[in-house]
Amino acid sequence: MTEKGRIVKMVSQDQEEFEVEYGVATMSTLIANVLQDVSEETTTVPIPNVNAQVLAKVIEYCRYHYEAKRIDQSEEDIERWNKDFMKVDNKTLFNILIAASFLDIADLLDLGCKTVAGMIKDKSVEQIRELFCIEGDFTEEQEAKMREENNWGSEMSQENNAAQ
Amino acid sequence: MLATAGYGGVYRRSDRPWLELYYQNLRLAEEEVLEDDVEGVGEEAEGSESEKDDLPQLQIEILERVFLKLDAAQLSKASMVCREWMTVAYQPHLWRRICLMTWPKQTARENLGILLDRKYGSWRHMFLKRPRVRYDGLYILRNIFYRGSSLMVYYRYFRFYADGTCTVLITPDRPEKAVSRMSKNWTPKGPQDAQKLLPNIGSYHLDEELLTISLQAPTYQPRYPLMKKSIVMYEIELRETVDGARNLLSVARQAAIVDDNEYCDYDCRKFNRPFQFVAFDGFKRACQVKFRNENIIRNNKVKWFLEELGKGRTHDDI
């Protein structure tokens, strides 16, 4: 069987099956490696830690980029598509990121990281904690010391000091 | 210089007190920021409460990849979030990358040499302590003064690049409007841009021992073809409000060479205050706070001015 017509069946954590063209599936380095190591008759790859909703998104990404490469889609179009693709709620975004890391899809991982970095950019420490559901776990002294050393970029610290 | 053309005109003494403010630098009194002036911060949807409850935690490897996309100010901020983030954000290789981007004129090896020679102790500490000028925003100085009875407002902008070049612009345009033009890649896009004052591309050198920047830039404006060709030179002191912020520039001296031979020293009274740094992150909001819309003074100018004088403040104070 040639690689061209080959179909790979990906099975999500919740046992949903996705039939994907070989070229699309192997955008994941993990799957490419798995398929290389097994016999050609094997077509089913379980993805035990990614649920169907997230896996569908990941496959959507791979399918678009596989096609975009084939038909030589323009950079701007791809960028616009990527931007739209990243317009999801934070939970989905984080899950896509975790899946991309597990499946080893470099471009998707990079896109996701860029998006998360963009979320950090213009937010305060408090806002970041809230956004990422993180509890600040520094003691009061540590917190003060951290601020003294690391808060130089914050507009607020400049305002306060300028007023003094 | 452009906006001050005509400086030196003679006015008769009159009972209009604001005439005395002619060419005096004004400073807005402690400004109370109106909430309406400032746009909302978190305009993007941040998910509902139920989603937040089971937000998955990003593994350290992913966090590290995210941090590789941040600049120094953002990375410092990230380190304050929690211990785990701090551990990831303090990794030397992240700060090495930032140091090499901050001082690209020196090779990685030369930068390491400086780190060791000056005993900074780590890449992160070198970044925090070694003198540098910031590339992630604009340095802005607003001048407000009266010419006759009209209130004149103009801005001076500096933007520095890691490669030793910089852009310099003097314009009445507010920062929000002028910021895109400060990019070296900006080109006029339509007839509306043809009338705008364009930034000049200059070069600068930071003396790390003396904490001074010498900057020079031409002053050519296509809009004024008859303007004399000149090169303006600035001697600038680098200062900061908190350690590591590098957010103030004060011009100690300004001079120009006009038409390749005529040398002139400028009056530096207009630099009696420092340029303030405003980062591109949250730029609009910060500008609305730091440079409150001048129309507010414009509308209240006489009332405001008389009140200030009534308090016994001299022109210089204001």
CSV table of C-alpha atoms in Angstrom, one decimal:
chain,number,residue,atom,x,y,z
A,1,MET,CA,0.0,0.0,0.0
A,2,THR,CA,1.4,3.4,-0.9
A,3,GLU,CA,1.6,6.1,1.7
A,4,LYS,CA,-0.6,8.3,-0.4
A,5,GLY,CA,-3.8,6.4,-0.1
A,6,ARG,CA,-3.1,5.1,3.4
A,7,ILE,CA,-5.6,6.0,6.1
A,8,VAL,CA,-4.7,6.1,9.7
A,9,LYS,CA,-7.3,5.6,12.4
A,10,MET,CA,-6.7,7.7,15.5
A,11,VAL,CA,-8.6,6.8,18.6
A,12,SER,CA,-9.2,9.4,21.3
A,13,GLN,CA,-9.2,8.9,25.1
A,14,ASP,CA,-13.0,8.6,24.9
A,15,GLN,CA,-12.8,5.9,22.2
A,16,GLU,CA,-13.9,8.1,19.3
A,17,GLU,CA,-12.3,7.1,16.0
A,18,PHE,CA,-10.9,9.6,13.5
A,19,GLU,CA,-9.9,8.5,10.0
A,20,VAL,CA,-7.1,10.6,8.8
A,21,GLU,CA,-5.0,10.6,5.6
A,22,TYR,CA,-1.4,9.4,6.2
A,23,GLY,CA,0.2,12.7,5.3
A,24,VAL,CA,-2.1,14.6,7.8
A,25,ALA,CA,-1.5,12.1,10.6
A,26,THR,CA,2.2,12.1,10.2
A,27,MET,CA,2.4,15.9,10.8
A,28,SER,CA,2.6,14.5,14.4
A,29,THR,CA,6.2,13.4,14.8
A,30,LEU,CA,5.0,10.9,17.4
A,31,ILE,CA,2.5,9.2,15.0
A,32,ALA,CA,5.1,9.3,12.2
A,33,ASN,CA,7.5,7.4,14.5
A,34,VAL,CA,4.9,5.0,15.7
A,35,LEU,CA,3.8,4.2,12.1
A,36,GLN,CA,7.4,3.6,11.1
A,37,ASP,CA,8.0,1.1,13.8
A,38,VAL,CA,4.9,-1.0,13.1
A,39,SER,CA,3.8,-3.1,10.2
A,40,GLU,CA,2.0,-1.5,7.3
A,41,GLU,CA,-1.2,-3.3,8.1
A,42,THR,CA,-1.5,-1.5,11.4
A,43,THR,CA,-3.7,1.5,10.9
A,44,THR,CA,-5.1,2.2,14.4
A,45,VAL,CA,-3.2,4.5,16.7
A,46,PRO,CA,-4.6,5.1,20.2
A,47,ILE,CA,-4.1,8.6,21.6
A,48,PRO,CA,-4.9,7.8,25.2
A,49,ASN,CA,-4.6,11.2,26.8
A,50,VAL,CA,-6.4,13.4,24.3
A,51,ASN,CA,-10.2,13.6,24.3
A,52,ALA,CA,-12.3,13.7,21.1
A,53,GLN,CA,-13.1,17.4,21.2
A,54,VAL,CA,-9.4,18.4,21.4
A,55,LEU,CA,-8.2,15.7,19.0
A,56,ALA,CA,-10.8,17.0,16.4
A,57,LYS,CA,-9.3,20.5,16.7
A,58,VAL,CA,-5.7,19.1,16.4
A,59,ILE,CA,-6.7,17.1,13.3
A,60,GLU,CA,-8.4,20.2,11.9
A,61,TYR,CA,-5.2,22.1,12.2
A,62,CYS,CA,-3.1,19.3,10.6
A,63,ARG,CA,-5.6,18.9,7.7
A,64,TYR,CA,-5.6,22.6,6.9
A,65,HIS,CA,-1.8,22.9,7.0
A,66,TYR,CA,-1.3,19.7,5.0
A,67,GLU,CA,-3.6,21.1,2.3
A,68,ALA,CA,-2.2,24.6,2.5
A,69,LYS,CA,1.3,23.2,1.8
A,70,ARG,CA,0.0,21.1,-1.1
A,71,ILE,CA,-1.8,24.0,-2.8
A,72,ASP,CA,0.9,26.5,-1.8
A,73,GLN,CA,-1.4,28.7,0.2
A,74,SER,CA,-0.1,32.3,0.8
A,75,GLU,CA,1.6,33.2,4.0
A,76,GLU,CA,-1.1,35.8,4.9
A,77,ASP,CA,-3.9,33.3,4.4
A,78,ILE,CA,-2.2,30.8,6.6
A,79,GLU,CA,-1.6,33.4,9.3
A,80,ARG,CA,-5.2,34.6,9.2
A,81,TRP,CA,-6.4,31.0,9.5
A,82,ASN,CA,-4.1,30.4,12.4
A,83,LYS,CA,-5.3,33.4,14.2
A,84,ASP,CA,-8.9,32.3,13.8
A,85,PHE,CA,-8.0,28.8,14.8
A,86,MET,CA,-6.6,30.1,18.1
A,87,LYS,CA,-9.9,31.9,18.9
A,88,VAL,CA,-11.0,29.4,21.5
A,89,ASP,CA,-11.6,29.4,25.2
A,90,ASN,CA,-8.6,29.0,27.5
A,91,LYS,CA,-9.4,25.5,28.5
A,92,THR,CA,-9.5,24.3,24.9
A,93,LEU,CA,-6.3,26.3,24.1
A,94,PHE,CA,-4.4,24.8,27.0
A,95,ASN,CA,-5.6,21.3,26.0
A,96,ILE,CA,-4.6,21.8,22.4
A,97,LEU,CA,-1.2,22.9,23.6
A,98,ILE,CA,-0.8,19.8,25.8
A,99,ALA,CA,-1.9,17.6,22.9
A,100,ALA,CA,0.5,19.3,20.5
A,101,SER,CA,3.3,18.7,23.0
A,102,PHE,CA,2.4,15.1,23.4
A,103,LEU,CA,1.8,14.4,19.7
A,104,ASP,CA,4.9,16.5,18.9
A,105,ILE,CA,3.5,18.8,16.3
A,106,ALA,CA,6.1,21.6,16.3
A,107,ASP,CA,4.2,24.3,14.4
A,108,LEU,CA,1.0,23.9,16.4
A,109,LEU,CA,3.0,23.9,19.6
A,110,ASP,CA,4.7,27.1,18.5
A,111,LEU,CA,1.4,28.7,17.5
A,112,GLY,CA,-0.1,27.8,20.9
A,113,CYS,CA,2.8,29.1,22.9
A,114,LYS,CA,2.8,32.4,20.9
A,115,THR,CA,-0.9,32.7,21.8
A,116,VAL,CA,-0.4,32.1,25.5
A,117,ALA,CA,2.6,34.5,25.5
A,118,GLY,CA,0.3,37.1,24.0
A,119,MET,CA,-2.1,36.6,26.9
A,120,ILE,CA,0.6,37.3,29.4
A,121,LYS,CA,1.9,40.4,27.6
A,122,ASP,CA,-0.3,43.2,28.8
A,123,LYS,CA,-1.6,41.7,32.0
A,124,SER,CA,-0.6,42.4,35.6
A,125,VAL,CA,0.7,39.6,37.8
A,126,GLU,CA,-2.7,39.4,39.6
A,127,GLN,CA,-4.5,39.2,36.3
A,128,ILE,CA,-2.2,36.4,35.1
A,129,ARG,CA,-2.8,34.4,38.3
A,130,GLU,CA,-6.6,34.8,37.8
A,131,LEU,CA,-6.4,33.9,34.1
A,132,PHE,CA,-4.2,30.8,34.6
A,133,CYS,CA,-6.0,29.8,37.9
A,134,ILE,CA,-2.7,30.0,39.9
A,135,GLU,CA,-2.5,30.8,43.6
A,136,GLY,CA,0.4,33.1,44.5
A,137,ASP,CA,2.5,30.8,46.8
A,138,PHE,CA,5.2,33.2,47.9
A,139,THR,CA,5.5,34.3,51.5
A,140,GLU,CA,5.0,37.9,52.1
A,141,GLU,CA,8.7,38.6,52.4
A,142,GLN,CA,9.4,36.6,49.3
A,143,GLU,CA,6.7,38.4,47.4
A,144,ALA,CA,8.2,41.8,48.4
A,145,LYS,CA,11.6,40.7,47.4
A,146,MET,CA,10.4,39.4,44.1
A,147,ARG,CA,8.7,42.7,43.4
A,148,GLU,CA,11.7,44.7,44.2
A,149,GLU,CA,13.8,42.8,41.8
A,150,ASN,CA,11.4,42.0,39.0
A,151,ASN,CA,8.8,44.7,38.9
A,152,TRP,CA,10.9,47.2,37.0
A,153,GLY,CA,8.9,46.8,33.8
A,154,SER,CA,5.6,47.5,35.3
A,155,GLU,CA,4.0,50.9,34.7
A,156,MET,CA,2.5,50.9,38.1
A,157,SER,CA,5.8,50.7,39.9
A,158,GLN,CA,7.1,53.6,37.8
A,159,GLU,CA,4.0,55.7,38.7
A,160,ASN,CA,4.4,55.0,42.4
A,161,ASN,CA,8.0,55.8,42.4
A,162,ALA,CA,7.7,58.9,40.3
A,163,ALA,CA,5.0,60.2,42.7
A,164,GLN,CA,7.3,59.9,45.7
B,1,MET,CA,12.4,73.0,16.8
B,2,LEU,CA,9.8,72.8,14.2
B,3,ALA,CA,7.0,73.4,16.6
B,4,THR,CA,8.8,76.3,18.2
B,5,ALA,CA,9.5,78.1,15.0
B,6,GLY,CA,8.8,81.8,15.7
B,7,TYR,CA,10.3,81.6,19.1
B,8,GLY,CA,11.6,85.1,19.9
B,9,GLY,CA,8.6,87.1,18.7
B,10,VAL,CA,8.0,90.2,20.7
B,11,TYR,CA,4.7,90.8,22.5
B,12,ARG,CA,3.6,94.0,24.1
B,13,ARG,CA,3.0,93.8,27.8
B,14,SER,CA,-0.6,93.6,28.5
B,15,ASP,CA,-2.9,92.7,31.3
B,16,ARG,CA,-3.3,89.2,29.9
B,17,PRO,CA,-1.2,87.2,32.4
B,18,TRP,CA,-0.9,84.1,30.3
B,19,LEU,CA,1.3,86.0,27.9
B,20,GLU,CA,4.0,85.7,30.6
B,21,LEU,CA,3.9,82.0,30.1
B,22,TYR,CA,5.3,82.4,26.7
B,23,TYR,CA,7.8,79.6,26.1
B,24,GLN,CA,7.6,78.5,29.7
B,25,ASN,CA,7.4,74.8,30.1
B,26,LEU,CA,4.3,73.8,31.8
B,27,ARG,CA,3.7,70.7,33.8
B,28,LEU,CA,0.3,69.3,34.4
B,29,ALA,CA,-0.3,69.3,38.1
B,30,GLU,CA,-0.8,65.9,39.8
B,31,GLU,CA,-3.3,64.4,37.5
B,32,GLU,CA,-6.3,62.7,38.6
B,33,VAL,CA,-7.1,60.1,36.0
B,34,LEU,CA,-10.7,60.0,35.0
B,35,GLU,CA,-11.9,56.4,34.7
B,36,ASP,CA,-13.5,57.2,31.3
B,37,ASP,CA,-10.1,58.3,30.0
B,38,VAL,CA,-8.8,54.8,30.3
B,39,GLU,CA,-9.9,51.9,28.2
B,40,GLY,CA,-10.9,48.6,29.8
B,41,VAL,CA,-8.0,46.2,30.4
B,42,GLY,CA,-9.2,42.7,29.8
B,43,GLU,CA,-11.2,43.2,26.7
B,44,GLU,CA,-10.9,39.6,25.6
B,45,ALA,CA,-13.2,37.0,26.8
B,46,GLU,CA,-11.6,35.1,29.6
B,47,GLY,CA,-13.9,32.2,29.8
B,48,SER,CA,-16.7,31.6,32.3
B,49,GLU,CA,-16.1,30.5,35.9
B,50,SER,CA,-17.0,26.9,35.3
B,51,GLU,CA,-14.3,26.7,32.6
B,52,LYS,CA,-11.8,28.2,34.9
B,53,ASP,CA,-12.3,25.6,37.6
B,54,ASP,CA,-10.9,22.8,35.6
B,55,LEU,CA,-8.3,24.7,33.6
B,56,PRO,CA,-5.5,22.2,32.8
B,57,GLN,CA,-2.1,23.1,34.2
B,58,LEU,CA,0.6,23.6,31.5
B,59,GLN,CA,3.6,21.3,32.0
B,60,ILE,CA,7.0,22.9,32.7
B,61,GLU,CA,8.2,22.0,29.2
B,62,ILE,CA,5.3,24.0,27.6
B,63,LEU,CA,5.7,26.8,30.0
B,64,GLU,CA,9.3,27.1,29.1
B,65,ARG,CA,8.4,27.3,25.4
B,66,VAL,CA,5.9,30.0,26.2
B,67,PHE,CA,8.6,32.0,28.1
B,68,LEU,CA,10.9,31.8,25.2
B,69,LYS,CA,8.4,34.1,23.4
B,70,LEU,CA,8.5,36.7,26.1
B,71,ASP,CA,10.7,39.8,26.3
B,72,ALA,CA,12.6,40.7,29.4
B,73,ALA,CA,9.9,42.8,31.1
B,74,GLN,CA,7.3,40.1,30.5
B,75,LEU,CA,9.6,37.4,31.7
B,76,SER,CA,10.4,39.3,34.9
B,77,LYS,CA,6.7,39.7,35.4
B,78,ALA,CA,6.0,36.0,34.8
B,79,SER,CA,8.6,35.1,37.5
B,80,MET,CA,6.4,36.9,40.1
B,81,VAL,CA,3.3,34.7,39.4
B,82,CYS,CA,4.3,31.7,41.6
B,83,ARG,CA,7.2,29.6,42.6
B,84,GLU,CA,6.9,27.2,39.7
B,85,TRP,CA,6.8,30.0,37.2
B,86,MET,CA,9.8,31.6,38.9
B,87,THR,CA,11.8,28.4,38.7
B,88,VAL,CA,11.1,28.2,35.0
B,89,ALA,CA,11.6,31.9,34.3
B,90,TYR,CA,14.9,32.1,36.2
B,91,GLN,CA,16.6,29.6,34.0
B,92,PRO,CA,19.9,30.9,32.7
B,93,HIS,CA,19.3,30.0,29.1
B,94,LEU,CA,16.2,32.2,28.9
B,95,TRP,CA,18.2,35.2,30.2
B,96,ARG,CA,21.2,34.4,28.0
B,97,ARG,CA,18.9,34.7,25.0
B,98,ILE,CA,17.6,38.0,26.3
B,99,CYS,CA,21.1,39.4,27.0
B,100,LEU,CA,22.3,38.4,23.5
B,101,MET,CA,19.3,40.2,22.0
B,102,THR,CA,19.9,43.3,24.2
B,103,TRP,CA,23.6,43.5,23.4
B,104,PRO,CA,23.8,42.0,19.9
B,105,LYS,CA,26.9,44.1,18.9
B,106,GLN,CA,28.9,41.8,21.1
B,107,THR,CA,29.1,38.1,20.4
B,108,ALA,CA,27.9,35.5,22.9
B,109,ARG,CA,31.5,35.0,24.0
B,110,GLU,CA,32.1,38.7,24.5
B,111,ASN,CA,28.9,39.0,26.4
B,112,LEU,CA,29.9,36.1,28.6
B,113,GLY,CA,33.3,37.8,29.1
B,114,ILE,CA,31.5,41.0,30.4
B,115,LEU,CA,29.3,38.9,32.7
B,116,LEU,CA,32.4,37.4,34.3
B,117,ASP,CA,34.7,40.5,34.3
B,118,ARG,CA,32.1,42.7,35.9
B,119,LYS,CA,31.0,39.9,38.3
B,120,TYR,CA,27.3,40.1,37.5
B,121,GLY,CA,26.9,36.6,38.7
B,122,SER,CA,24.3,35.4,36.2
B,123,TRP,CA,22.8,36.2,32.9
B,124,ARG,CA,19.7,37.4,34.6
B,125,HIS,CA,21.6,39.7,36.9
B,126,MET,CA,23.7,41.0,34.1
B,127,PHE,CA,20.5,41.9,32.3
B,128,LEU,CA,19.1,43.7,35.4
B,129,LYS,CA,22.3,45.6,36.3
B,130,ARG,CA,24.2,46.3,33.1
B,131,PRO,CA,23.3,49.7,31.6
B,132,ARG,CA,21.1,49.5,28.7
B,133,VAL,CA,18.5,51.5,26.8
B,134,ARG,CA,15.1,50.0,26.3
B,135,TYR,CA,13.9,48.8,22.9
B,136,ASP,CA,10.4,47.7,23.9
B,137,GLY,CA,8.7,51.1,23.7
B,138,LEU,CA,9.1,54.9,23.1
B,139,TYR,CA,10.8,57.5,25.2
B,140,ILE,CA,8.4,60.5,25.2
B,141,LEU,CA,8.6,64.1,26.3
B,142,ARG,CA,5.7,66.5,26.1
B,143,ASN,CA,6.2,70.2,25.9
B,144,ILE,CA,3.3,72.5,26.7
B,145,PHE,CA,3.8,76.2,26.5
B,146,TYR,CA,2.0,79.3,25.6
B,147,ARG,CA,2.8,81.3,22.5
B,148,GLY,CA,0.8,84.5,22.9
B,149,SER,CA,-2.5,83.3,24.2
B,150,SER,CA,-2.5,80.0,22.4
B,151,LEU,CA,-1.5,76.8,24.1
B,152,MET,CA,1.1,74.9,22.2
B,153,VAL,CA,1.7,71.2,22.7
B,154,TYR,CA,4.2,69.1,21.0
B,155,TYR,CA,5.9,65.8,21.6
B,156,ARG,CA,9.4,64.5,21.2
B,157,TYR,CA,9.9,60.8,20.6
B,158,PHE,CA,12.9,58.6,20.7
B,159,ARG,CA,12.9,55.0,19.8
B,160,PHE,CA,16.1,52.9,20.1
B,161,TYR,CA,17.0,49.8,18.3
B,162,ALA,CA,19.5,47.1,19.4
B,163,ASP,CA,21.6,47.7,16.3
B,164,GLY,CA,22.6,51.2,17.4
B,165,THR,CA,20.1,53.1,15.3
B,166,CYS,CA,17.2,55.1,16.5
B,167,THR,CA,14.3,57.1,15.3
B,168,VAL,CA,13.6,60.7,16.4
B,169,LEU,CA,10.4,62.6,15.9
B,170,ILE,CA,9.1,66.0,16.9
B,171,THR,CA,5.4,66.4,16.3
B,172,PRO,CA,2.2,67.7,17.8
B,173,ASP,CA,0.7,64.3,17.3
B,174,ARG,CA,-0.2,62.3,20.4
B,175,PRO,CA,1.7,59.1,21.1
B,176,GLU,CA,-1.2,56.8,20.2
B,177,LYS,CA,-1.1,58.4,16.7
B,178,ALA,CA,2.6,58.7,16.3
B,179,VAL,CA,3.7,55.3,17.6
B,180,SER,CA,3.3,53.4,14.4
B,181,ARG,CA,5.4,56.0,12.6
B,182,MET,CA,8.4,55.4,14.9
B,183,SER,CA,9.1,52.1,13.3
B,184,LYS,CA,12.0,52.1,10.9
B,185,ASN,CA,9.8,50.1,8.5
B,186,TRP,CA,7.0,52.6,8.4
B,187,THR,CA,6.3,54.1,5.0
B,188,PRO,CA,3.7,56.6,4.0
B,189,LYS,CA,0.6,54.7,2.8
B,190,GLY,CA,-1.6,57.4,1.3
B,191,PRO,CA,-2.1,61.1,0.7
B,192,GLN,CA,-3.1,61.6,4.4
B,193,ASP,CA,0.4,60.4,5.4
B,194,ALA,CA,2.2,62.7,3.0
B,195,GLN,CA,1.4,65.7,5.3
B,196,LYS,CA,2.8,64.0,8.4
B,197,LEU,CA,6.1,64.8,10.0
B,198,LEU,CA,8.3,61.8,9.5
B,199,PRO,CA,10.8,60.4,12.0
B,200,ASN,CA,14.5,60.8,11.2
B,201,ILE,CA,16.7,57.8,11.5
B,202,GLY,CA,19.8,58.5,13.6
B,203,SER,CA,22.4,56.6,15.5
B,204,TYR,CA,23.4,56.4,19.1
B,205,HIS,CA,26.0,55.1,21.4
B,206,LEU,CA,25.6,54.2,25.1
B,207,ASP,CA,28.6,54.8,27.3
B,208,GLU,CA,28.0,52.1,30.0
B,209,GLU,CA,30.4,53.6,32.5
B,210,LEU,CA,29.1,57.2,32.3
B,211,LEU,CA,25.5,56.2,31.7
B,212,THR,CA,25.2,58.7,28.9
B,213,ILE,CA,23.9,58.3,25.4
B,214,SER,CA,25.2,60.3,22.5
B,215,LEU,CA,22.7,60.5,19.8
B,216,GLN,CA,22.7,62.1,16.4
B,217,ALA,CA,20.1,62.4,13.8
B,218,PRO,CA,19.4,64.5,10.7
B,219,THR,CA,16.3,66.8,10.7
B,220,TYR,CA,15.2,66.5,7.1
B,221,GLN,CA,11.4,66.7,6.5
B,222,PRO,CA,10.1,66.1,3.0
B,223,ARG,CA,7.2,68.4,3.9
B,224,TYR,CA,9.6,71.3,4.3
B,225,PRO,CA,11.9,71.1,1.3
B,226,LEU,CA,13.5,74.4,2.0
B,227,MET,CA,14.5,73.6,5.5
B,228,LYS,CA,18.2,73.8,6.1
B,229,LYS,CA,20.0,70.4,6.2
B,230,SER,CA,21.2,69.8,9.7
B,231,ILE,CA,22.4,67.1,12.1
B,232,VAL,CA,21.2,67.4,15.6
B,233,MET,CA,23.3,65.9,18.4
B,234,TYR,CA,22.1,65.1,21.9
B,235,GLU,CA,23.9,64.2,25.1
B,236,ILE,CA,21.5,62.3,27.2
B,237,GLU,CA,21.7,60.9,30.7
B,238,LEU,CA,20.2,57.6,31.4
B,239,ARG,CA,18.2,57.4,34.6
B,240,GLU,CA,15.4,55.3,36.2
B,241,THR,CA,12.7,55.4,38.7
B,242,VAL,CA,13.3,51.9,40.0
B,243,ASP,CA,16.4,49.7,39.7
B,244,GLY,CA,16.6,48.1,36.2
B,245,ALA,CA,13.7,50.2,34.7
B,246,ARG,CA,15.9,52.4,32.5
B,247,ASN,CA,12.9,54.5,31.9
B,248,LEU,CA,14.0,58.1,32.0
B,249,LEU,CA,16.2,60.1,29.7
B,250,SER,CA,17.3,63.6,30.4
B,251,VAL,CA,18.9,65.6,27.7
B,252,ALA,CA,21.9,67.5,29.1
B,253,ARG,CA,22.9,69.2,25.9
B,254,GLN,CA,21.6,69.6,22.4
B,255,ALA,CA,23.6,71.1,19.5
B,256,ALA,CA,23.3,71.1,15.7
B,257,ILE,CA,25.5,71.4,12.7
B,258,VAL,CA,23.6,73.3,10.0
B,259,ASP,CA,24.6,73.1,6.3
B,260,ASP,CA,27.8,71.3,7.3
B,261,ASN,CA,29.5,74.3,8.8
B,262,GLU,CA,27.2,76.5,11.0
B,263,TYR,CA,27.3,75.2,14.6
B,264,CYS,CA,24.6,76.0,17.1
B,265,ASP,CA,23.9,75.1,20.7
B,266,TYR,CA,20.3,74.9,21.7
B,267,ASP,CA,18.6,76.2,24.7
B,268,CYS,CA,18.0,73.2,26.8
B,269,ARG,CA,15.3,74.7,29.0
B,270,LYS,CA,12.7,72.7,27.1
B,271,PHE,CA,14.4,69.6,28.5
B,272,ASN,CA,14.0,70.6,32.1
B,273,ARG,CA,12.1,67.3,32.5
B,274,PRO,CA,13.1,63.8,31.4
B,275,PHE,CA,11.7,61.8,28.6
B,276,GLN,CA,9.5,59.1,30.0
B,277,PHE,CA,9.5,55.5,28.8
B,278,VAL,CA,6.3,54.0,27.7
B,279,ALA,CA,6.4,50.3,26.7
B,280,PHE,CA,4.5,49.0,23.7
B,281,ASP,CA,2.6,46.6,26.0
B,282,GLY,CA,-0.4,48.5,27.1
B,283,PHE,CA,0.9,51.6,25.3
B,284,LYS,CA,-2.4,53.3,24.7
B,285,ARG,CA,-3.5,53.0,28.2
B,286,ALA,CA,-0.2,54.1,29.7
B,287,CYS,CA,-0.2,57.2,27.4
B,288,GLN,CA,-3.7,58.1,28.5
B,289,VAL,CA,-2.5,58.1,32.1
B,290,LYS,CA,0.9,59.7,31.6
B,291,PHE,CA,0.0,62.2,29.0
B,292,ARG,CA,-3.5,63.1,29.7
B,293,ASN,CA,-5.3,64.7,26.8
B,294,GLU,CA,-4.2,68.3,26.4
B,295,ASN,CA,-7.7,69.5,25.5
B,296,ILE,CA,-8.4,69.3,29.2
B,297,ILE,CA,-6.0,72.1,29.8
B,298,ARG,CA,-6.8,73.8,26.6
B,299,ASN,CA,-10.4,74.2,27.7
B,300,ASN,CA,-9.6,75.4,31.2
B,301,LYS,CA,-6.4,77.2,30.5
B,302,VAL,CA,-7.1,80.6,31.9
B,303,LYS,CA,-9.0,79.3,34.9
B,304,TRP,CA,-6.4,76.7,35.6
B,305,PHE,CA,-3.5,79.1,35.1
B,306,LEU,CA,-4.8,81.8,37.3
B,307,GLU,CA,-5.6,79.2,40.0
B,308,GLU,CA,-2.0,77.9,39.9
B,309,LEU,CA,-0.6,81.4,40.1
B,310,GLY,CA,-3.0,82.1,43.0
B,311,LYS,CA,-1.4,79.3,44.9
B,312,GLY,CA,1.8,81.1,44.8
B,313,ARG,CA,3.4,78.9,42.3
B,314,THR,CA,5.9,80.4,39.9
B,315,HIS,CA,6.0,79.6,36.3
B,316,ASP,CA,8.8,77.1,36.7
B,317,ASP,CA,6.8,75.2,39.2
B,318,ILE,CA,3.9,74.9,36.9
